[in-house]
Amino acid sequence: MRDLNIVFMGTPDFAVGILDKLVENNYRIAGVITAPDKPAGRGRKLHESAVKKYAISKNLKVLQPENLKDEEFLAELRALKANLQVVVAFRMLPKAVWEMPEYGTFNLHASLLPDYRGAAPINRAIMNGETETGVTTFFIDEKIDTGEIIMQTKTGIGPEETAGELHDKLMEAGAGLVLRTVQHIEAGTVALKKQQEPAVLKSANKLHKETCRIDWNSGIDTVHNHIRGLSPYPGAWTTLRNETPEAPVQVKIFRSEKEPASHNKPTGQMITRKNEVKVAVKEGYIKLLEIQLPGKRRMPISDVLNGYTFSPEARVE
């Protein structure tokens, strides 16, 4: 058995569960590399990453380099004498970093590679209507998410499941997969598999604001998948025109329900009944279950209707 000395690299909540799994199983964590503190909120107070907060709570050494190629950081990293590096939801590593440890650097990615390489695999899988995804561990090489696969675990996606719910499920699955991967590396029993490039590769490109806008002309399934694939973060949005003196506003939609039906209403028209708001689309209606109006908190539609009136001419676009 190899005696492992691990450096862990990660930043968001997704990475915390994986790091915790290694700590719980008594692996030696020589250090934790995470993003620098960033100003956030109205007061612009410095905000520590979820991984940093966890690492401090466990008395783990933390490094927060601005530049991963900086010689001072590389010297600090070498001084940790790690022989394995584990990367979860971090950033692209320079070769000087990933080739440093004796047993390599592996990454956990929240998809079944080679599909959904990129920054938003959880969101994109749901937005595309996938019914299955998973997690993959692979050794890092020069390109993004292309290295040799160590292990994979599959996970189903429910028809109403949101990105937030799938995130939590994959974090748990990922923690187990990383633990098994580390155990195989420790035992020297890793069997690698090269990624086979499919004819059509599904990508997980980074999400931008315009990406998150709802296209009401795209069909009932696509609209519903778009909403749940962006919930709770960053949130699908649309422009609401309420045909009142107030200007059009941007509204975020977090939960919806499909109502297939035949009708002759124009796409985007809103229909309001007691405790119910729905939007006309080609194959029926999208019922709005949870939304957020400007300056308000996220609320069930029944609560919204207690203080906000949609006019008969209201529409989204």
mmCIF file of C-alpha atoms in Angstrom:
data_model
loop_
_atom_site.group_PDB
_atom_site.id
_atom_site.type_symbol
_atom_site.label_atom_id
_atom_site.label_comp_id
_atom_site.label_asym_id
_atom_site.label_seq_id
_atom_site.Cartn_x
_atom_site.Cartn_y
_atom_site.Cartn_z
ATOM 1 C CA MET A 1 0.000 0.000 0.000
ATOM 2 C CA ARG A 2 1.204 3.494 -0.825
ATOM 3 C CA ASP A 3 1.437 6.093 1.931
ATOM 4 C CA LEU A 4 -0.576 9.008 0.543
ATOM 5 C CA ASN A 5 -0.030 12.672 1.329
ATOM 6 C CA ILE A 6 -2.839 14.588 -0.392
ATOM 7 C CA VAL A 7 -3.315 18.179 -1.520
ATOM 8 C CA PHE A 8 -6.971 19.032 -2.157
ATOM 9 C CA MET A 9 -8.019 21.806 -4.577
ATOM 10 C CA GLY A 10 -11.559 23.183 -4.695
ATOM 11 C CA THR A 11 -13.729 26.194 -3.974
ATOM 12 C CA PRO A 12 -17.571 25.842 -3.804
ATOM 13 C CA ASP A 13 -19.979 23.841 -1.656
ATOM 14 C CA PHE A 14 -19.844 20.943 -4.116
ATOM 15 C CA ALA A 15 -16.191 20.373 -3.190
ATOM 16 C CA VAL A 16 -16.768 20.460 0.584
ATOM 17 C CA GLY A 17 -18.584 17.113 0.756
ATOM 18 C CA ILE A 18 -15.756 15.440 -1.137
ATOM 19 C CA LEU A 19 -13.020 16.909 1.071
ATOM 20 C CA ASP A 20 -15.014 15.927 4.150
ATOM 21 C CA LYS A 21 -15.204 12.318 2.905
ATOM 22 C CA LEU A 22 -11.393 12.156 2.706
ATOM 23 C CA VAL A 23 -10.994 13.699 6.158
ATOM 24 C CA GLU A 24 -13.606 11.328 7.647
ATOM 25 C CA ASN A 25 -11.673 8.379 6.257
ATOM 26 C CA ASN A 26 -8.462 9.578 7.909
ATOM 27 C CA TYR A 27 -6.497 10.459 4.782
ATOM 28 C CA ARG A 28 -3.630 12.840 5.406
ATOM 29 C CA ILE A 29 -4.433 16.246 3.865
ATOM 30 C CA ALA A 30 -1.171 18.159 3.529
ATOM 31 C CA GLY A 31 -2.910 21.299 2.347
ATOM 32 C CA VAL A 32 -5.992 22.796 0.728
ATOM 33 C CA ILE A 33 -5.793 25.133 -2.261
ATOM 34 C CA THR A 34 -8.817 27.373 -2.821
ATOM 35 C CA ALA A 35 -9.791 30.691 -4.405
ATOM 36 C CA PRO A 36 -8.744 34.004 -2.822
ATOM 37 C CA ASP A 37 -11.328 35.758 -0.654
ATOM 38 C CA LYS A 38 -13.619 37.975 -2.715
ATOM 39 C CA PRO A 39 -15.686 41.041 -1.763
ATOM 40 C CA ALA A 40 -19.416 40.293 -1.769
ATOM 41 C CA GLY A 41 -22.702 41.839 -0.685
ATOM 42 C CA ARG A 42 -23.619 45.460 -0.150
ATOM 43 C CA GLY A 43 -20.828 46.054 2.321
ATOM 44 C CA ARG A 44 -18.272 44.434 -0.027
ATOM 45 C CA LYS A 45 -16.935 42.419 2.885
ATOM 46 C CA LEU A 46 -14.418 39.735 1.995
ATOM 47 C CA HIS A 47 -16.133 36.386 1.477
ATOM 48 C CA GLU A 48 -14.314 33.127 2.156
ATOM 49 C CA SER A 49 -14.952 30.119 -0.071
ATOM 50 C CA ALA A 50 -16.967 27.201 1.294
ATOM 51 C CA VAL A 51 -13.861 25.019 1.072
ATOM 52 C CA LYS A 52 -11.749 27.512 3.025
ATOM 53 C CA LYS A 53 -14.336 27.697 5.818
ATOM 54 C CA TYR A 54 -14.413 23.912 6.064
ATOM 55 C CA ALA A 55 -10.612 23.581 5.932
ATOM 56 C CA ILE A 56 -10.178 26.109 8.753
ATOM 57 C CA SER A 57 -12.761 24.242 10.851
ATOM 58 C CA LYS A 58 -10.599 21.117 10.484
ATOM 59 C CA ASN A 59 -7.283 22.949 11.118
ATOM 60 C CA LEU A 60 -6.034 22.214 7.601
ATOM 61 C CA LYS A 61 -3.363 24.374 5.967
ATOM 62 C CA VAL A 62 -4.908 26.699 3.348
ATOM 63 C CA LEU A 63 -3.240 28.349 0.348
ATOM 64 C CA GLN A 64 -5.088 30.937 -1.774
ATOM 65 C CA PRO A 65 -2.947 31.805 -4.786
ATOM 66 C CA GLU A 66 -3.997 34.530 -7.213
ATOM 67 C CA ASN A 67 -1.706 33.072 -9.863
ATOM 68 C CA LEU A 68 -1.118 29.319 -10.067
ATOM 69 C CA LYS A 69 2.106 29.864 -12.024
ATOM 70 C CA ASP A 70 3.612 32.175 -9.416
ATOM 71 C CA GLU A 71 7.003 30.847 -8.292
ATOM 72 C CA GLU A 72 6.310 31.616 -4.636
ATOM 73 C CA PHE A 73 3.098 29.558 -4.745
ATOM 74 C CA LEU A 74 4.819 26.698 -6.592
ATOM 75 C CA ALA A 75 7.522 26.653 -3.904
ATOM 76 C CA GLU A 76 4.849 26.516 -1.164
ATOM 77 C CA LEU A 77 3.087 23.693 -3.013
ATOM 78 C CA ARG A 78 6.322 21.694 -3.355
ATOM 79 C CA ALA A 79 6.998 22.210 0.341
ATOM 80 C CA LEU A 80 3.792 20.335 1.178
ATOM 81 C CA LYS A 81 5.428 17.190 -0.284
ATOM 82 C CA ALA A 82 2.129 15.837 -1.627
ATOM 83 C CA ASN A 83 2.284 12.668 -3.711
ATOM 84 C CA LEU A 84 -1.356 12.968 -4.881
ATOM 85 C CA GLN A 85 -3.549 15.953 -5.750
ATOM 86 C CA VAL A 86 -7.362 15.807 -5.816
ATOM 87 C CA VAL A 87 -9.230 18.544 -7.702
ATOM 88 C CA VAL A 88 -12.964 19.273 -7.390
ATOM 89 C CA ALA A 89 -14.625 22.361 -8.916
ATOM 90 C CA PHE A 90 -11.476 24.459 -9.050
ATOM 91 C CA ARG A 91 -9.858 26.085 -12.062
ATOM 92 C CA MET A 92 -7.619 24.997 -14.909
ATOM 93 C CA LEU A 93 -4.204 23.961 -13.588
ATOM 94 C CA PRO A 94 -0.894 24.723 -15.286
ATOM 95 C CA LYS A 95 1.294 21.740 -16.099
ATOM 96 C CA ALA A 96 3.781 22.778 -13.403
ATOM 97 C CA VAL A 97 1.047 22.100 -10.836
ATOM 98 C CA TRP A 98 -0.716 18.973 -12.121
ATOM 99 C CA GLU A 99 2.460 17.054 -12.955
ATOM 100 C CA MET A 100 4.068 17.744 -9.569
ATOM 101 C CA PRO A 101 2.919 14.783 -7.412
ATOM 102 C CA GLU A 102 4.312 11.273 -7.860
ATOM 103 C CA TYR A 103 0.905 9.599 -8.199
ATOM 104 C CA GLY A 104 -0.619 12.325 -10.354
ATOM 105 C CA THR A 105 -3.481 14.801 -10.096
ATOM 106 C CA PHE A 106 -7.037 13.653 -10.620
ATOM 107 C CA ASN A 107 -10.234 15.615 -11.021
ATOM 108 C CA LEU A 108 -13.863 14.860 -10.181
ATOM 109 C CA HIS A 109 -16.232 16.043 -12.907
ATOM 110 C CA ALA A 110 -20.024 16.109 -12.550
ATOM 111 C CA SER A 111 -20.868 14.285 -15.778
ATOM 112 C CA LEU A 112 -20.265 11.016 -17.584
ATOM 113 C CA LEU A 113 -17.259 12.106 -19.605
ATOM 114 C CA PRO A 114 -16.644 12.726 -22.441
ATOM 115 C CA ASP A 115 -20.119 14.307 -22.495
ATOM 116 C CA TYR A 116 -20.616 17.647 -20.782
ATOM 117 C CA ARG A 117 -17.038 18.780 -20.543
ATOM 118 C CA GLY A 118 -16.916 22.334 -19.276
ATOM 119 C CA ALA A 119 -18.083 24.644 -16.528
ATOM 120 C CA ALA A 120 -21.807 23.837 -16.148
ATOM 121 C CA PRO A 121 -22.358 20.063 -16.519
ATOM 122 C CA ILE A 122 -25.185 19.791 -13.978
ATOM 123 C CA ASN A 123 -27.191 22.678 -15.428
ATOM 124 C CA ARG A 124 -26.650 21.661 -19.035
ATOM 125 C CA ALA A 125 -27.657 18.031 -18.514
ATOM 126 C CA ILE A 126 -31.058 19.049 -17.125
ATOM 127 C CA MET A 127 -31.524 21.867 -19.643
ATOM 128 C CA ASN A 128 -31.016 19.290 -22.396
ATOM 129 C CA GLY A 129 -33.616 16.959 -20.887
ATOM 130 C CA GLU A 130 -31.194 14.162 -19.967
ATOM 131 C CA THR A 131 -32.584 11.343 -17.847
ATOM 132 C CA GLU A 132 -29.159 10.102 -16.720
ATOM 133 C CA THR A 133 -25.847 11.665 -15.769
ATOM 134 C CA GLY A 134 -23.142 10.847 -13.239
ATOM 135 C CA VAL A 135 -19.672 11.628 -11.947
ATOM 136 C CA THR A 136 -16.252 10.807 -13.347
ATOM 137 C CA THR A 137 -12.745 10.789 -11.916
ATOM 138 C CA PHE A 138 -9.906 11.247 -14.392
ATOM 139 C CA PHE A 139 -6.224 12.177 -14.419
ATOM 140 C CA ILE A 140 -5.641 15.760 -15.554
ATOM 141 C CA ASP A 141 -3.699 16.429 -18.759
ATOM 142 C CA GLU A 142 -3.048 19.482 -20.975
ATOM 143 C CA LYS A 143 -6.642 19.897 -22.174
ATOM 144 C CA ILE A 144 -9.854 20.551 -20.237
ATOM 145 C CA ASP A 145 -11.658 17.400 -19.008
ATOM 146 C CA THR A 146 -9.983 15.103 -21.561
ATOM 147 C CA GLY A 147 -7.679 12.953 -19.400
ATOM 148 C CA GLU A 148 -7.818 9.195 -18.927
ATOM 149 C CA ILE A 149 -10.848 8.035 -16.950
ATOM 150 C CA ILE A 150 -10.274 6.282 -13.630
ATOM 151 C CA MET A 151 -13.853 5.554 -12.511
ATOM 152 C CA GLN A 152 -17.476 6.564 -13.212
ATOM 153 C CA THR A 153 -20.807 6.312 -11.388
ATOM 154 C CA LYS A 154 -24.192 6.803 -13.082
ATOM 155 C CA THR A 155 -27.132 8.682 -11.560
ATOM 156 C CA GLY A 156 -30.704 9.052 -12.831
ATOM 157 C CA ILE A 157 -32.333 12.471 -13.288
ATOM 158 C CA GLY A 158 -36.007 12.763 -12.308
ATOM 159 C CA PRO A 159 -38.445 14.570 -14.626
ATOM 160 C CA GLU A 160 -39.005 17.371 -12.106
ATOM 161 C CA GLU A 161 -35.520 17.401 -10.566
ATOM 162 C CA THR A 162 -33.786 20.781 -10.383
ATOM 163 C CA ALA A 163 -30.104 21.562 -10.791
ATOM 164 C CA GLY A 164 -29.869 22.193 -7.044
ATOM 165 C CA GLU A 165 -31.326 18.798 -6.207
ATOM 166 C CA LEU A 166 -29.091 17.046 -8.728
ATOM 167 C CA HIS A 167 -26.077 18.987 -7.375
ATOM 168 C CA ASP A 168 -26.634 17.516 -3.905
ATOM 169 C CA LYS A 169 -27.139 14.006 -5.280
ATOM 170 C CA LEU A 170 -23.968 14.203 -7.376
ATOM 171 C CA MET A 171 -21.981 15.637 -4.467
ATOM 172 C CA GLU A 172 -22.836 12.530 -2.435
ATOM 173 C CA ALA A 173 -22.096 10.215 -5.369
ATOM 174 C CA GLY A 174 -18.884 12.128 -6.068
ATOM 175 C CA ALA A 175 -17.680 11.797 -2.491
ATOM 176 C CA GLY A 176 -18.029 8.028 -2.702
ATOM 177 C CA LEU A 177 -16.336 7.905 -6.107
ATOM 178 C CA VAL A 178 -13.389 10.042 -4.991
ATOM 179 C CA LEU A 179 -12.924 7.832 -1.932
ATOM 180 C CA ARG A 180 -12.893 4.671 -4.081
ATOM 181 C CA THR A 181 -10.524 6.337 -6.549
ATOM 182 C CA VAL A 182 -8.103 7.279 -3.767
ATOM 183 C CA GLN A 183 -8.299 3.736 -2.390
ATOM 184 C CA HIS A 184 -7.355 2.296 -5.802
ATOM 185 C CA ILE A 185 -4.457 4.736 -6.150
ATOM 186 C CA GLU A 186 -3.349 3.845 -2.625
ATOM 187 C CA ALA A 187 -3.423 0.148 -3.526
ATOM 188 C CA GLY A 188 -1.839 0.663 -6.958
ATOM 189 C CA THR A 189 -4.820 -1.014 -8.672
ATOM 190 C CA VAL A 190 -5.996 1.780 -10.978
ATOM 191 C CA ALA A 191 -7.219 0.670 -14.421
ATOM 192 C CA LEU A 192 -7.364 3.632 -16.816
ATOM 193 C CA LYS A 193 -9.641 4.078 -19.820
ATOM 194 C CA LYS A 194 -9.071 6.588 -22.626
ATOM 195 C CA GLN A 195 -11.977 8.880 -23.430
ATOM 196 C CA GLN A 196 -13.669 7.888 -26.672
ATOM 197 C CA GLU A 197 -14.766 10.901 -28.705
ATOM 198 C CA PRO A 198 -18.415 10.489 -29.805
ATOM 199 C CA ALA A 199 -19.600 11.737 -33.200
ATOM 200 C CA VAL A 200 -21.633 14.456 -31.454
ATOM 201 C CA LEU A 201 -20.173 15.784 -28.217
ATOM 202 C CA LYS A 202 -22.539 17.374 -25.679
ATOM 203 C CA SER A 203 -20.859 20.393 -24.115
ATOM 204 C CA ALA A 204 -21.306 22.160 -20.777
ATOM 205 C CA ASN A 205 -20.366 25.690 -21.774
ATOM 206 C CA LYS A 206 -20.296 28.377 -19.111
ATOM 207 C CA LEU A 207 -23.646 30.023 -18.374
ATOM 208 C CA HIS A 208 -24.103 33.708 -19.154
ATOM 209 C CA LYS A 209 -27.054 35.984 -18.416
ATOM 210 C CA GLU A 210 -28.455 35.710 -21.931
ATOM 211 C CA THR A 211 -28.117 31.907 -21.783
ATOM 212 C CA CYS A 212 -30.526 31.936 -18.846
ATOM 213 C CA ARG A 213 -33.277 33.865 -20.645
ATOM 214 C CA ILE A 214 -36.362 31.747 -21.377
ATOM 215 C CA ASP A 215 -37.316 31.323 -25.033
ATOM 216 C CA TRP A 216 -41.068 30.806 -24.800
ATOM 217 C CA ASN A 217 -41.179 29.752 -28.469
ATOM 218 C CA SER A 218 -38.965 26.722 -27.871
ATOM 219 C CA GLY A 219 -41.688 24.268 -26.782
ATOM 220 C CA ILE A 220 -43.175 23.059 -23.518
ATOM 221 C CA ASP A 221 -40.484 20.476 -22.667
ATOM 222 C CA THR A 222 -37.577 22.774 -23.508
ATOM 223 C CA VAL A 223 -38.989 25.659 -21.454
ATOM 224 C CA HIS A 224 -39.673 23.422 -18.436
ATOM 225 C CA ASN A 225 -36.193 21.842 -18.620
ATOM 226 C CA HIS A 226 -34.603 25.282 -18.967
ATOM 227 C CA ILE A 227 -36.294 26.493 -15.776
ATOM 228 C CA ARG A 228 -35.412 23.471 -13.626
ATOM 229 C CA GLY A 229 -31.904 23.281 -15.095
ATOM 230 C CA LEU A 230 -31.144 26.787 -13.835
ATOM 231 C CA SER A 231 -32.809 26.477 -10.425
ATOM 232 C CA PRO A 232 -31.856 27.670 -7.879
ATOM 233 C CA TYR A 233 -28.774 29.245 -9.456
ATOM 234 C CA PRO A 234 -28.296 31.282 -11.573
ATOM 235 C CA GLY A 235 -32.057 31.242 -12.250
ATOM 236 C CA ALA A 236 -34.038 31.302 -15.496
ATOM 237 C CA TRP A 237 -35.449 34.747 -16.271
ATOM 238 C CA THR A 238 -37.941 36.463 -18.525
ATOM 239 C CA THR A 239 -39.313 39.937 -19.193
ATOM 240 C CA LEU A 240 -42.799 40.566 -17.781
ATOM 241 C CA ARG A 241 -45.010 43.127 -19.498
ATOM 242 C CA ASN A 242 -48.021 43.766 -17.303
ATOM 243 C CA GLU A 243 -49.666 46.463 -19.490
ATOM 244 C CA THR A 244 -49.846 48.913 -16.597
ATOM 245 C CA PRO A 245 -48.027 52.231 -16.146
ATOM 246 C CA GLU A 246 -45.070 50.363 -14.673
ATOM 247 C CA ALA A 247 -42.160 49.528 -16.989
ATOM 248 C CA PRO A 248 -41.418 45.940 -18.102
ATOM 249 C CA VAL A 249 -39.541 44.018 -15.393
ATOM 250 C CA GLN A 250 -37.281 40.986 -15.271
ATOM 251 C CA VAL A 251 -38.687 38.046 -13.347
ATOM 252 C CA LYS A 252 -36.860 34.881 -12.281
ATOM 253 C CA ILE A 253 -38.698 31.560 -12.408
ATOM 254 C CA PHE A 254 -37.486 28.710 -10.196
ATOM 255 C CA ARG A 255 -40.175 26.046 -10.438
ATOM 256 C CA SER A 256 -42.696 25.215 -13.123
ATOM 257 C CA GLU A 257 -45.064 22.486 -14.183
ATOM 258 C CA LYS A 258 -46.074 21.358 -17.660
ATOM 259 C CA GLU A 259 -49.752 21.368 -18.633
ATOM 260 C CA PRO A 260 -50.117 19.890 -22.126
ATOM 261 C CA ALA A 261 -53.203 21.240 -23.918
ATOM 262 C CA SER A 262 -54.552 22.498 -27.229
ATOM 263 C CA HIS A 263 -55.325 26.229 -27.378
ATOM 264 C CA ASN A 264 -55.193 29.220 -29.687
ATOM 265 C CA LYS A 265 -53.632 31.733 -27.283
ATOM 266 C CA PRO A 266 -50.492 33.613 -28.365
ATOM 267 C CA THR A 267 -47.182 32.338 -26.996
ATOM 268 C CA GLY A 268 -46.214 34.188 -23.824
ATOM 269 C CA GLN A 269 -49.718 35.229 -22.804
ATOM 270 C CA MET A 270 -50.312 34.841 -19.076
ATOM 271 C CA ILE A 271 -53.500 33.365 -17.670
ATOM 272 C CA THR A 272 -54.265 34.107 -14.024
ATOM 273 C CA ARG A 273 -56.796 32.279 -11.929
ATOM 274 C CA LYS A 274 -57.162 31.942 -8.169
ATOM 275 C CA ASN A 275 -53.734 30.887 -6.816
ATOM 276 C CA GLU A 276 -52.555 29.986 -10.336
ATOM 277 C CA VAL A 277 -50.556 31.669 -13.084
ATOM 278 C CA LYS A 278 -49.619 29.958 -16.324
ATOM 279 C CA VAL A 279 -47.999 30.941 -19.612
ATOM 280 C CA ALA A 280 -49.218 29.835 -23.032
ATOM 281 C CA VAL A 281 -46.689 27.892 -25.115
ATOM 282 C CA LYS A 282 -47.015 25.868 -28.309
ATOM 283 C CA GLU A 283 -48.069 22.541 -26.801
ATOM 284 C CA GLY A 284 -49.973 23.840 -23.788
ATOM 285 C CA TYR A 285 -49.093 25.887 -20.708
ATOM 286 C CA ILE A 286 -46.194 26.338 -18.318
ATOM 287 C CA LYS A 287 -47.585 26.763 -14.812
ATOM 288 C CA LEU A 288 -45.434 29.078 -12.683
ATOM 289 C CA LEU A 289 -44.984 27.572 -9.224
ATOM 290 C CA GLU A 290 -42.187 29.683 -7.737
ATOM 291 C CA ILE A 291 -40.960 33.070 -8.968
ATOM 292 C CA GLN A 292 -39.039 36.143 -7.849
ATOM 293 C CA LEU A 293 -40.151 39.667 -8.693
ATOM 294 C CA PRO A 294 -37.579 42.518 -8.670
ATOM 295 C CA GLY A 295 -36.588 43.508 -5.145
ATOM 296 C CA LYS A 296 -38.546 40.607 -3.645
ATOM 297 C CA ARG A 297 -37.596 37.209 -2.284
ATOM 298 C CA ARG A 298 -38.279 33.963 -4.111
ATOM 299 C CA MET A 299 -41.917 32.998 -3.394
ATOM 300 C CA PRO A 300 -44.601 30.438 -4.255
ATOM 301 C CA ILE A 301 -47.000 31.884 -6.811
ATOM 302 C CA SER A 302 -49.862 31.841 -4.257
ATOM 303 C CA ASP A 303 -47.866 34.242 -2.054
ATOM 304 C CA VAL A 304 -47.019 36.451 -5.034
ATOM 305 C CA LEU A 305 -50.710 36.776 -5.907
ATOM 306 C CA ASN A 306 -51.451 38.049 -2.378
ATOM 307 C CA GLY A 307 -49.639 41.295 -3.151
ATOM 308 C CA TYR A 308 -49.258 41.524 -6.927
ATOM 309 C CA THR A 309 -51.866 41.709 -9.685
ATOM 310 C CA PHE A 310 -51.312 40.381 -13.191
ATOM 311 C CA SER A 311 -53.485 42.245 -15.684
ATOM 312 C CA PRO A 312 -55.537 40.351 -18.321
ATOM 313 C CA GLU A 313 -53.037 41.635 -20.917
ATOM 314 C CA ALA A 314 -49.956 40.431 -19.010
ATOM 315 C CA ARG A 315 -47.382 38.522 -21.061
ATOM 316 C CA VAL A 316 -43.811 37.344 -20.886
ATOM 317 C CA GLU A 317 -41.197 37.546 -23.601
#
